[in-house]
Every structure is written in structure tokens, then in C-alpha cells.
Amino acid sequence: MPTLKYFRDQGAPRAYSVHKAVTTLGKAAGNDVVLEGDDIEPHHAQIAFDGRDFIIEETAKSALLAINGKKKKRARLVHSDRLQLGANELSFSMYAEGLKKSVDSEANETLQTSLGSNEVAGIRKLFGFSEKLLKIRDVEPLLSTMLDDVIELTHARNGFILLLESFLEDTGTEVTERRWVIRAARNVDRTIVADVQGRISDSIVQKVLQSGRPVIVSDALSDTIFGKSKSVLSMQLSSVMCAPLAAQGEVIGVLYVGNDKVKELFKRAQLDVLSIFAAQASLLLQNAMLLAALRQDKAKLESELRDKRFGEIIGSCASMREVFRKLEKVASTDISVLITGETGTGKELIAAEIHRRSARTGGPFVTINCGAIPENLIESELFGHVKGAFTGAVQDRPGKFHLADKGTLFLDEIGELPLNLQVKLLRALQERIVMRVGSSKLDKVDIRVVAATNRDLERMVSQGTFREDLYYRLNVVNLWLPPLRERGDDVIIIAKTLLSKYAEELHSEVRGFSPAAIAAIKKFAWPGNIRQLQNRIKKALVLCDNRLLGPDDLDFGKTAEFSIVPLEKAKEEFQRSYIMEVLERNNGNRAQTARDLGVDPRTIFRYLEREPTAAPEG
């Protein structure tokens, strides 16, 4: 068995077996012969066996190599040749001379006996490969690292990663044509392959893409299948391996390595290792590509939203711009605000934005849903209690008024508050003092109150179910949020934003909506408004197997395009919608809108100020 003897400064020379098709020499730990010295490159040289001769050649441009005292870049080795690599001296022998087991080989003798040294190296490399790649989130560094490891393991001269590219048009339709492109190209010295043209066999790549199975070609020019291929003949290929990269049963690209200098370089065991690498890499690559796509979509969406976002609130229709105009004016004051609108229109977001833009932004923002707490507990929730005030009151507990001190208290679903508590709430709002349940002590609080409801409080006042004095105390400024069906194209922008957000959170491959889904979203009445849209998108992302959400994924049946409402309400909604549309065309100019519609300007103001007729409860 051919042998290399490595003569070091101290100790006996160390012998290495040259039994592989390619034996690598260099400073890097992964080499077959690890050399020392500042003048040694990580991948300094390699010895290739072509079936007859042993050829040594440099693998780095700056590598220093001399054979029997003469500088060489490439040479055929004969028995007793003296090799000089940098300051390191070695000798080549055609026979086994004093081979000693290394520490690594002794530790793994049993494993190597059963699997073979190549397989052991492959298993070790695969573990390190997986561990390293798990820390890389971006596609390009992932591809380069992947190739460097594979080239080092297989002793190829270069490697390539080719991916099938597909694109989504702005309309949301998917391009049917798919073609492969070279996404990474690396040499054995970890440099980028400068000229990739004429380095890859199209016929071998197409074979793997079509069959989904790995291919090994030990002598491409003599191969019965690929030997007559134009690309093989023109490139004078020798050894090639190509393994598919797959995702969910579909080939998304290939991992291609080659060496045009050495025949019979690759063996079946190496192809098995390459296939395992490719399978592991496919999973990591798929996740990285998905993450990159989501980041790109998110950046595009954020660019589109710059002039359509008000804090965390999205909207560009005339009615929402009117809400933003009012919000900006009242936020800096301590005036009470009543936010009205149907359920799911985003009242809490508006309340939070009022707090964020106020002088109290450094204080707490405390929320209480008056409709979600049992009647016998809501007083304690609002005002707190002292120990022993009632069964279960084992200690003093502050109420929401105390917790919101120096900040903002948001009273959601204020229309659900019982009449007996409305009196106590009115006193707390007027005098800014509260009394805990079971206590006689008055506590001062410094708070701003923002309330919200989806109920018609004026009607409740006339029916005697809501105190008139409390209503006027809360309704100093009214912010009415329009339902989603009246916000025009806002619904599409909101839907895309929600899809981008939840696709990333749920690790979904969905990239957008189909044109049919876009049309259905715009036509649907959305009785549950933004909350309903959000829930449907979440459900669709979890259950959908396609890259585009269709109408069925969003639970749109044939009868779900619109809901039937009473004629008077339909008239009111049409008039409001039409006025808002004309107002939007006039860039919010209410006087011009009134002139265009032939109505008194106060009509426009009235539609902007009031809630829609007979707003649904619940």
C-alpha cells in the first residue's frame, strides 16, 4: 500500500496510507494529512490516483510545492520521491512502511471496521454539517457552507447548487415556467467559481431533476448513458455526482460535485453520503428560502403601507383618514373619548394609539372588558377590594382604576355595564376618586378614560338601560370606526398584512391570495370585521397545502359573497359608502364633495360624525 512519511521537527516520522482516490494535504483539520506551519494553506495540495499513476498537484495558488528539490505545480509521483510542502518534508513510497494508528483511528477502529473509513468520515461530517447549518438563517451563506463541506468530504474539485426558480406576479398568479439557475459555485479552496459556464453537464442535471434520484458517473467520457452528451464531450468530464434537493416530494434543485482531473474518483458509498447530505440540506434550505421569501414579501408590504399606516392601524379610505384626523387632535389632551363601531373593527387598537400619542404614554395602558366579567365581580375589578370584603377576598387587591394611575384606562364594551355600577363609575370619572369594596377610604387616581362599545348607547339611554349623564360624560368626543365592508380597498391591504404576519409566525409556505380570493374578500360583508378576517386567514394558513390561498381556503361558499340586510339599512349603507367614495376621490375635501353631490355640506359632516343606522349589537 502506498505511503507518505511526514518528517516533523521532533519525534519519529509519521506514516499515512495513500489508499483513497484523492488524498488531501493542508492545514485544515479535515485533510487526510494535516500539516503545520504558517506557509501551509488550509487546502495545500492533493494526491490523486487515476487507476495507474499517483499525481500530486497544488490546490491553492499560493501553495509552495517542490518534488526532489524542484518547484512543481503538478507532478507524477514515483517511489522514494521527496516532497517539500512549505517547510514540511515528506517522502512517498509505493509500499507500506511503518504505518501507525493515529489516536482517532484507534478510538474508532471498531466503527471503521464495520462501516469503512469513508462512511465514518461521512457520519462525522454530517453531524457537524447539520449542527453548523442550523445556526445559519440566510440562504446565500447556507449554500456556500453546504458546498464547502460537501467538496471537502467528496474530494471534488468544485461543486454547484442549482435551484428551480419560480416567481409570483404582482397580481398573485404563479408563473408556470420553471427553470434551474446556479445559486452557488465553489472550488476546493473555498473560492467562488469565476466562470461557471461549461462546468456543468446539462444532461446529468436534467436526469436527476426528472427522475428525482442521485446519479454517479465515474468516467463520464466512457459512460454508456452520458458519454455522447455534448456537454460531457465539450467539458471532457471525468468524475461527477449529482443528488436531488427535494421538498415535500418535489425536486427543488440539485447538489452537483465534480472532478475533471481524476477518473473513478467517486464510489457508491460516497454517493450515499452525498444523498444523505442532500436530504438533510433540503429541509434546512427549504426553511431558509421560505424565511427569505417571507422577509421579501414583508419588506414589499411595509413599503406599500408607509402612507397607509397610522401607528399600528392600517387604513387609507376617507372615513379612516377622518378617524386619524380626530385622533391626532384629541390624543394630546385628557378629554374623554368614546369609540364606537361594530365588533371587530379595531376599537382597542384605536384606544392604544390614543394612549401612545398622549402625554401619558409613559404610564400604564389598562384594559377591562365590561362584558366579560360577571356582574358580582365587576365592581371589585374596577375599584378593588380589601381583605375580608367578601368570601374569597383573602388579601387587599387594587382595581383597574388604581392600576391605571398616571396612565389610561380603556373601558371596553361599556354598554354591558350594569346600571347600579354606572352610578359609581360616573362618580369616579367626575371626582377622580374610588373606594375599594369593603373599605371606607377614598383613593385619588389620576387617569384618562377611553371607552368603547358596539352598541347604540343613544337608544339604550332612551330605553333607560344606560344613564344619560354617564353617556355624555364618556362621549365628549366620538370616534366612529367604519365596518370593514365600507372601507374599500383597505380590506385587501389589511388581509395581505395579516397573511404576511401569520405566515411567518406559523411557518406556512403560503405566499399570497389567488385573484379569486381577492375578489371574494372584497365582496364579502365581513359581519365580524377585522377579527373575522384575521381568524379566517389563520385557519387557512394552517390547513392550506398550496402557496396561494383560494376562496375555499377562506370558507367562501357560493352564497357567501354578500349578506342580506333590511332595505333601509342597505340604503343607508349605500349612501354612506357612496359619499365616502366621492370624498376619497376629492382627497377628503368635504366642501367639494358636497358640491359634487348637490347636498348641503352639513350632510357630509353628519355622515362622518354619526354611527350607521341600527348598528348590530353583540
JSON list of N, CA, C and O in Angstrom, two decimals, residues 44-73:
[
{"chain": "A", "resi": 44, "resn": "HIS", "atom": "N", "xyz": [-3.75, 22.66, 0.85]},
{"chain": "A", "resi": 44, "resn": "HIS", "atom": "CA", "xyz": [-2.48, 22.97, 0.19]},
{"chain": "A", "resi": 44, "resn": "HIS", "atom": "C", "xyz": [-2.31, 22.17, -1.11]},
{"chain": "A", "resi": 44, "resn": "HIS", "atom": "O", "xyz": [-1.99, 22.74, -2.16]},
{"chain": "A", "resi": 45, "resn": "ALA", "atom": "N", "xyz": [-2.52, 20.85, -1.04]},
{"chain": "A", "resi": 45, "resn": "ALA", "atom": "CA", "xyz": [-2.28, 20.00, -2.21]},
{"chain": "A", "resi": 45, "resn": "ALA", "atom": "C", "xyz": [-3.10, 18.73, -2.08]},
{"chain": "A", "resi": 45, "resn": "ALA", "atom": "O", "xyz": [-3.71, 18.45, -1.04]},
{"chain": "A", "resi": 46, "resn": "GLN", "atom": "N", "xyz": [-3.15, 17.96, -3.18]},
{"chain": "A", "resi": 46, "resn": "GLN", "atom": "CA", "xyz": [-3.83, 16.68, -3.14]},
{"chain": "A", "resi": 46, "resn": "GLN", "atom": "C", "xyz": [-3.10, 15.67, -4.02]},
{"chain": "A", "resi": 46, "resn": "GLN", "atom": "O", "xyz": [-2.44, 16.03, -5.00]},
{"chain": "A", "resi": 47, "resn": "ILE", "atom": "N", "xyz": [-3.20, 14.40, -3.63]},
{"chain": "A", "resi": 47, "resn": "ILE", "atom": "CA", "xyz": [-2.63, 13.31, -4.42]},
{"chain": "A", "resi": 47, "resn": "ILE", "atom": "C", "xyz": [-3.80, 12.50, -4.97]},
{"chain": "A", "resi": 47, "resn": "ILE", "atom": "O", "xyz": [-4.61, 11.96, -4.21]},
{"chain": "A", "resi": 48, "resn": "ALA", "atom": "N", "xyz": [-3.90, 12.44, -6.28]},
{"chain": "A", "resi": 48, "resn": "ALA", "atom": "CA", "xyz": [-5.00, 11.73, -6.94]},
{"chain": "A", "resi": 48, "resn": "ALA", "atom": "C", "xyz": [-4.47, 10.47, -7.62]},
{"chain": "A", "resi": 48, "resn": "ALA", "atom": "O", "xyz": [-3.41, 10.49, -8.26]},
{"chain": "A", "resi": 49, "resn": "PHE", "atom": "N", "xyz": [-5.20, 9.39, -7.48]},
{"chain": "A", "resi": 49, "resn": "PHE", "atom": "CA", "xyz": [-4.85, 8.12, -8.12]},
{"chain": "A", "resi": 49, "resn": "PHE", "atom": "C", "xyz": [-5.85, 7.86, -9.25]},
{"chain": "A", "resi": 49, "resn": "PHE", "atom": "O", "xyz": [-7.05, 7.76, -9.02]},
{"chain": "A", "resi": 50, "resn": "ASP", "atom": "N", "xyz": [-5.38, 7.80, -10.49]},
{"chain": "A", "resi": 50, "resn": "ASP", "atom": "CA", "xyz": [-6.27, 7.65, -11.64]},
{"chain": "A", "resi": 50, "resn": "ASP", "atom": "C", "xyz": [-6.39, 6.20, -12.11]},
{"chain": "A", "resi": 50, "resn": "ASP", "atom": "O", "xyz": [-6.88, 5.92, -13.21]},
{"chain": "A", "resi": 51, "resn": "GLY", "atom": "N", "xyz": [-5.98, 5.28, -11.27]},
{"chain": "A", "resi": 51, "resn": "GLY", "atom": "CA", "xyz": [-6.02, 3.87, -11.64]},
{"chain": "A", "resi": 51, "resn": "GLY", "atom": "C", "xyz": [-4.66, 3.33, -12.06]},
{"chain": "A", "resi": 51, "resn": "GLY", "atom": "O", "xyz": [-4.44, 2.11, -12.09]},
{"chain": "A", "resi": 52, "resn": "ARG", "atom": "N", "xyz": [-3.75, 4.24, -12.38]},
{"chain": "A", "resi": 52, "resn": "ARG", "atom": "CA", "xyz": [-2.41, 3.82, -12.77]},
{"chain": "A", "resi": 52, "resn": "ARG", "atom": "C", "xyz": [-1.34, 4.64, -12.07]},
{"chain": "A", "resi": 52, "resn": "ARG", "atom": "O", "xyz": [-0.39, 4.10, -11.50]},
{"chain": "A", "resi": 53, "resn": "ASP", "atom": "N", "xyz": [-1.47, 5.95, -12.07]},
{"chain": "A", "resi": 53, "resn": "ASP", "atom": "CA", "xyz": [-0.45, 6.83, -11.52]},
{"chain": "A", "resi": 53, "resn": "ASP", "atom": "C", "xyz": [-0.99, 7.63, -10.33]},
{"chain": "A", "resi": 53, "resn": "ASP", "atom": "O", "xyz": [-2.19, 7.87, -10.22]},
{"chain": "A", "resi": 54, "resn": "PHE", "atom": "N", "xyz": [-0.03, 8.03, -9.47]},
{"chain": "A", "resi": 54, "resn": "PHE", "atom": "CA", "xyz": [-0.34, 8.94, -8.37]},
{"chain": "A", "resi": 54, "resn": "PHE", "atom": "C", "xyz": [0.14, 10.33, -8.78]},
{"chain": "A", "resi": 54, "resn": "PHE", "atom": "O", "xyz": [1.34, 10.54, -9.03]},
{"chain": "A", "resi": 55, "resn": "ILE", "atom": "N", "xyz": [-0.81, 11.29, -8.86]},
{"chain": "A", "resi": 55, "resn": "ILE", "atom": "CA", "xyz": [-0.49, 12.64, -9.31]},
{"chain": "A", "resi": 55, "resn": "ILE", "atom": "C", "xyz": [-0.67, 13.60, -8.13]},
{"chain": "A", "resi": 55, "resn": "ILE", "atom": "O", "xyz": [-1.73, 13.64, -7.52]},
{"chain": "A", "resi": 56, "resn": "ILE", "atom": "N", "xyz": [0.37, 14.37, -7.83]},
{"chain": "A", "resi": 56, "resn": "ILE", "atom": "CA", "xyz": [0.26, 15.40, -6.80]},
{"chain": "A", "resi": 56, "resn": "ILE", "atom": "C", "xyz": [0.15, 16.75, -7.48]},
{"chain": "A", "resi": 56, "resn": "ILE", "atom": "O", "xyz": [0.81, 17.01, -8.49]},
{"chain": "A", "resi": 57, "resn": "GLU", "atom": "N", "xyz": [-0.74, 17.62, -6.96]},
{"chain": "A", "resi": 57, "resn": "GLU", "atom": "CA", "xyz": [-0.91, 18.95, -7.53]},
{"chain": "A", "resi": 57, "resn": "GLU", "atom": "C", "xyz": [-1.33, 19.92, -6.45]},
{"chain": "A", "resi": 57, "resn": "GLU", "atom": "O", "xyz": [-1.92, 19.56, -5.43]},
{"chain": "A", "resi": 58, "resn": "GLU", "atom": "N", "xyz": [-0.99, 21.20, -6.69]},
{"chain": "A", "resi": 58, "resn": "GLU", "atom": "CA", "xyz": [-1.40, 22.26, -5.77]},
{"chain": "A", "resi": 58, "resn": "GLU", "atom": "C", "xyz": [-2.90, 22.47, -5.87]},
{"chain": "A", "resi": 58, "resn": "GLU", "atom": "O", "xyz": [-3.49, 22.36, -6.93]},
{"chain": "A", "resi": 59, "resn": "THR", "atom": "N", "xyz": [-3.52, 22.79, -4.73]},
{"chain": "A", "resi": 59, "resn": "THR", "atom": "CA", "xyz": [-4.94, 23.15, -4.73]},
{"chain": "A", "resi": 59, "resn": "THR", "atom": "C", "xyz": [-5.16, 24.59, -4.28]},
{"chain": "A", "resi": 59, "resn": "THR", "atom": "O", "xyz": [-6.29, 25.03, -4.15]},
{"chain": "A", "resi": 60, "resn": "ALA", "atom": "N", "xyz": [-4.06, 25.30, -4.05]},
{"chain": "A", "resi": 60, "resn": "ALA", "atom": "CA", "xyz": [-4.13, 26.72, -3.72]},
{"chain": "A", "resi": 60, "resn": "ALA", "atom": "C", "xyz": [-3.06, 27.45, -4.51]},
{"chain": "A", "resi": 60, "resn": "ALA", "atom": "O", "xyz": [-1.94, 26.93, -4.68]},
{"chain": "A", "resi": 61, "resn": "LYS", "atom": "N", "xyz": [-3.39, 28.61, -5.04]},
{"chain": "A", "resi": 61, "resn": "LYS", "atom": "CA", "xyz": [-2.46, 29.33, -5.91]},
{"chain": "A", "resi": 61, "resn": "LYS", "atom": "C", "xyz": [-1.16, 29.69, -5.21]},
{"chain": "A", "resi": 61, "resn": "LYS", "atom": "O", "xyz": [-0.09, 29.69, -5.81]},
{"chain": "A", "resi": 62, "resn": "SER", "atom": "N", "xyz": [-1.27, 30.00, -3.92]},
{"chain": "A", "resi": 62, "resn": "SER", "atom": "CA", "xyz": [-0.07, 30.43, -3.17]},
{"chain": "A", "resi": 62, "resn": "SER", "atom": "C", "xyz": [0.67, 29.27, -2.52]},
{"chain": "A", "resi": 62, "resn": "SER", "atom": "O", "xyz": [1.61, 29.49, -1.77]},
{"chain": "A", "resi": 63, "resn": "ALA", "atom": "N", "xyz": [0.22, 28.03, -2.78]},
{"chain": "A", "resi": 63, "resn": "ALA", "atom": "CA", "xyz": [0.85, 26.87, -2.15]},
{"chain": "A", "resi": 63, "resn": "ALA", "atom": "C", "xyz": [2.27, 26.66, -2.68]},
{"chain": "A", "resi": 63, "resn": "ALA", "atom": "O", "xyz": [2.53, 26.78, -3.88]},
{"chain": "A", "resi": 64, "resn": "LEU", "atom": "N", "xyz": [3.19, 26.33, -1.77]},
{"chain": "A", "resi": 64, "resn": "LEU", "atom": "CA", "xyz": [4.58, 26.04, -2.14]},
{"chain": "A", "resi": 64, "resn": "LEU", "atom": "C", "xyz": [4.77, 24.53, -2.20]},
{"chain": "A", "resi": 64, "resn": "LEU", "atom": "O", "xyz": [4.56, 23.83, -1.22]},
{"chain": "A", "resi": 65, "resn": "LEU", "atom": "N", "xyz": [5.17, 24.02, -3.38]},
{"chain": "A", "resi": 65, "resn": "LEU", "atom": "CA", "xyz": [5.33, 22.58, -3.57]},
{"chain": "A", "resi": 65, "resn": "LEU", "atom": "C", "xyz": [6.62, 22.32, -4.36]},
{"chain": "A", "resi": 65, "resn": "LEU", "atom": "O", "xyz": [6.87, 22.96, -5.39]},
{"chain": "A", "resi": 66, "resn": "ALA", "atom": "N", "xyz": [7.43, 21.40, -3.86]},
{"chain": "A", "resi": 66, "resn": "ALA", "atom": "CA", "xyz": [8.67, 21.01, -4.56]},
{"chain": "A", "resi": 66, "resn": "ALA", "atom": "C", "xyz": [8.81, 19.50, -4.50]},
{"chain": "A", "resi": 66, "resn": "ALA", "atom": "O", "xyz": [8.49, 18.88, -3.47]},
{"chain": "A", "resi": 67, "resn": "ILE", "atom": "N", "xyz": [9.24, 18.90, -5.61]},
{"chain": "A", "resi": 67, "resn": "ILE", "atom": "CA", "xyz": [9.48, 17.45, -5.70]},
{"chain": "A", "resi": 67, "resn": "ILE", "atom": "C", "xyz": [10.97, 17.24, -5.97]},
{"chain": "A", "resi": 67, "resn": "ILE", "atom": "O", "xyz": [11.50, 17.71, -6.99]},
{"chain": "A", "resi": 68, "resn": "ASN", "atom": "N", "xyz": [11.63, 16.58, -5.04]},
{"chain": "A", "resi": 68, "resn": "ASN", "atom": "CA", "xyz": [13.07, 16.33, -5.14]},
{"chain": "A", "resi": 68, "resn": "ASN", "atom": "C", "xyz": [13.83, 17.62, -5.39]},
{"chain": "A", "resi": 68, "resn": "ASN", "atom": "O", "xyz": [14.77, 17.69, -6.21]},
{"chain": "A", "resi": 69, "resn": "GLY", "atom": "N", "xyz": [13.43, 18.70, -4.68]},
{"chain": "A", "resi": 69, "resn": "GLY", "atom": "CA", "xyz": [14.12, 19.98, -4.74]},
{"chain": "A", "resi": 69, "resn": "GLY", "atom": "C", "xyz": [13.70, 20.88, -5.87]},
{"chain": "A", "resi": 69, "resn": "GLY", "atom": "O", "xyz": [14.18, 22.02, -5.96]},
{"chain": "A", "resi": 70, "resn": "LYS", "atom": "N", "xyz": [12.80, 20.44, -6.75]},
{"chain": "A", "resi": 70, "resn": "LYS", "atom": "CA", "xyz": [12.36, 21.27, -7.87]},
{"chain": "A", "resi": 70, "resn": "LYS", "atom": "C", "xyz": [10.90, 21.70, -7.67]},
{"chain": "A", "resi": 70, "resn": "LYS", "atom": "O", "xyz": [10.06, 20.87, -7.36]},
{"chain": "A", "resi": 71, "resn": "LYS", "atom": "N", "xyz": [10.68, 23.00, -7.87]},
{"chain": "A", "resi": 71, "resn": "LYS", "atom": "CA", "xyz": [9.33, 23.52, -7.70]},
{"chain": "A", "resi": 71, "resn": "LYS", "atom": "C", "xyz": [8.40, 22.96, -8.76]},
{"chain": "A", "resi": 71, "resn": "LYS", "atom": "O", "xyz": [8.74, 22.92, -9.95]},
{"chain": "A", "resi": 72, "resn": "LYS", "atom": "N", "xyz": [7.26, 22.53, -8.32]},
{"chain": "A", "resi": 72, "resn": "LYS", "atom": "CA", "xyz": [6.28, 21.94, -9.23]},
{"chain": "A", "resi": 72, "resn": "LYS", "atom": "C", "xyz": [4.88, 22.44, -8.86]},
{"chain": "A", "resi": 72, "resn": "LYS", "atom": "O", "xyz": [4.60, 22.77, -7.72]},
{"chain": "A", "resi": 73, "resn": "LYS", "atom": "N", "xyz": [4.01, 22.46, -9.85]},
{"chain": "A", "resi": 73, "resn": "LYS", "atom": "CA", "xyz": [2.59, 22.67, -9.60]},
{"chain": "A", "resi": 73, "resn": "LYS", "atom": "C", "xyz": [1.83, 21.36, -9.70]},
{"chain": "A", "resi": 73, "resn": "LYS", "atom": "O", "xyz": [0.82, 21.16, -9.04]}
]
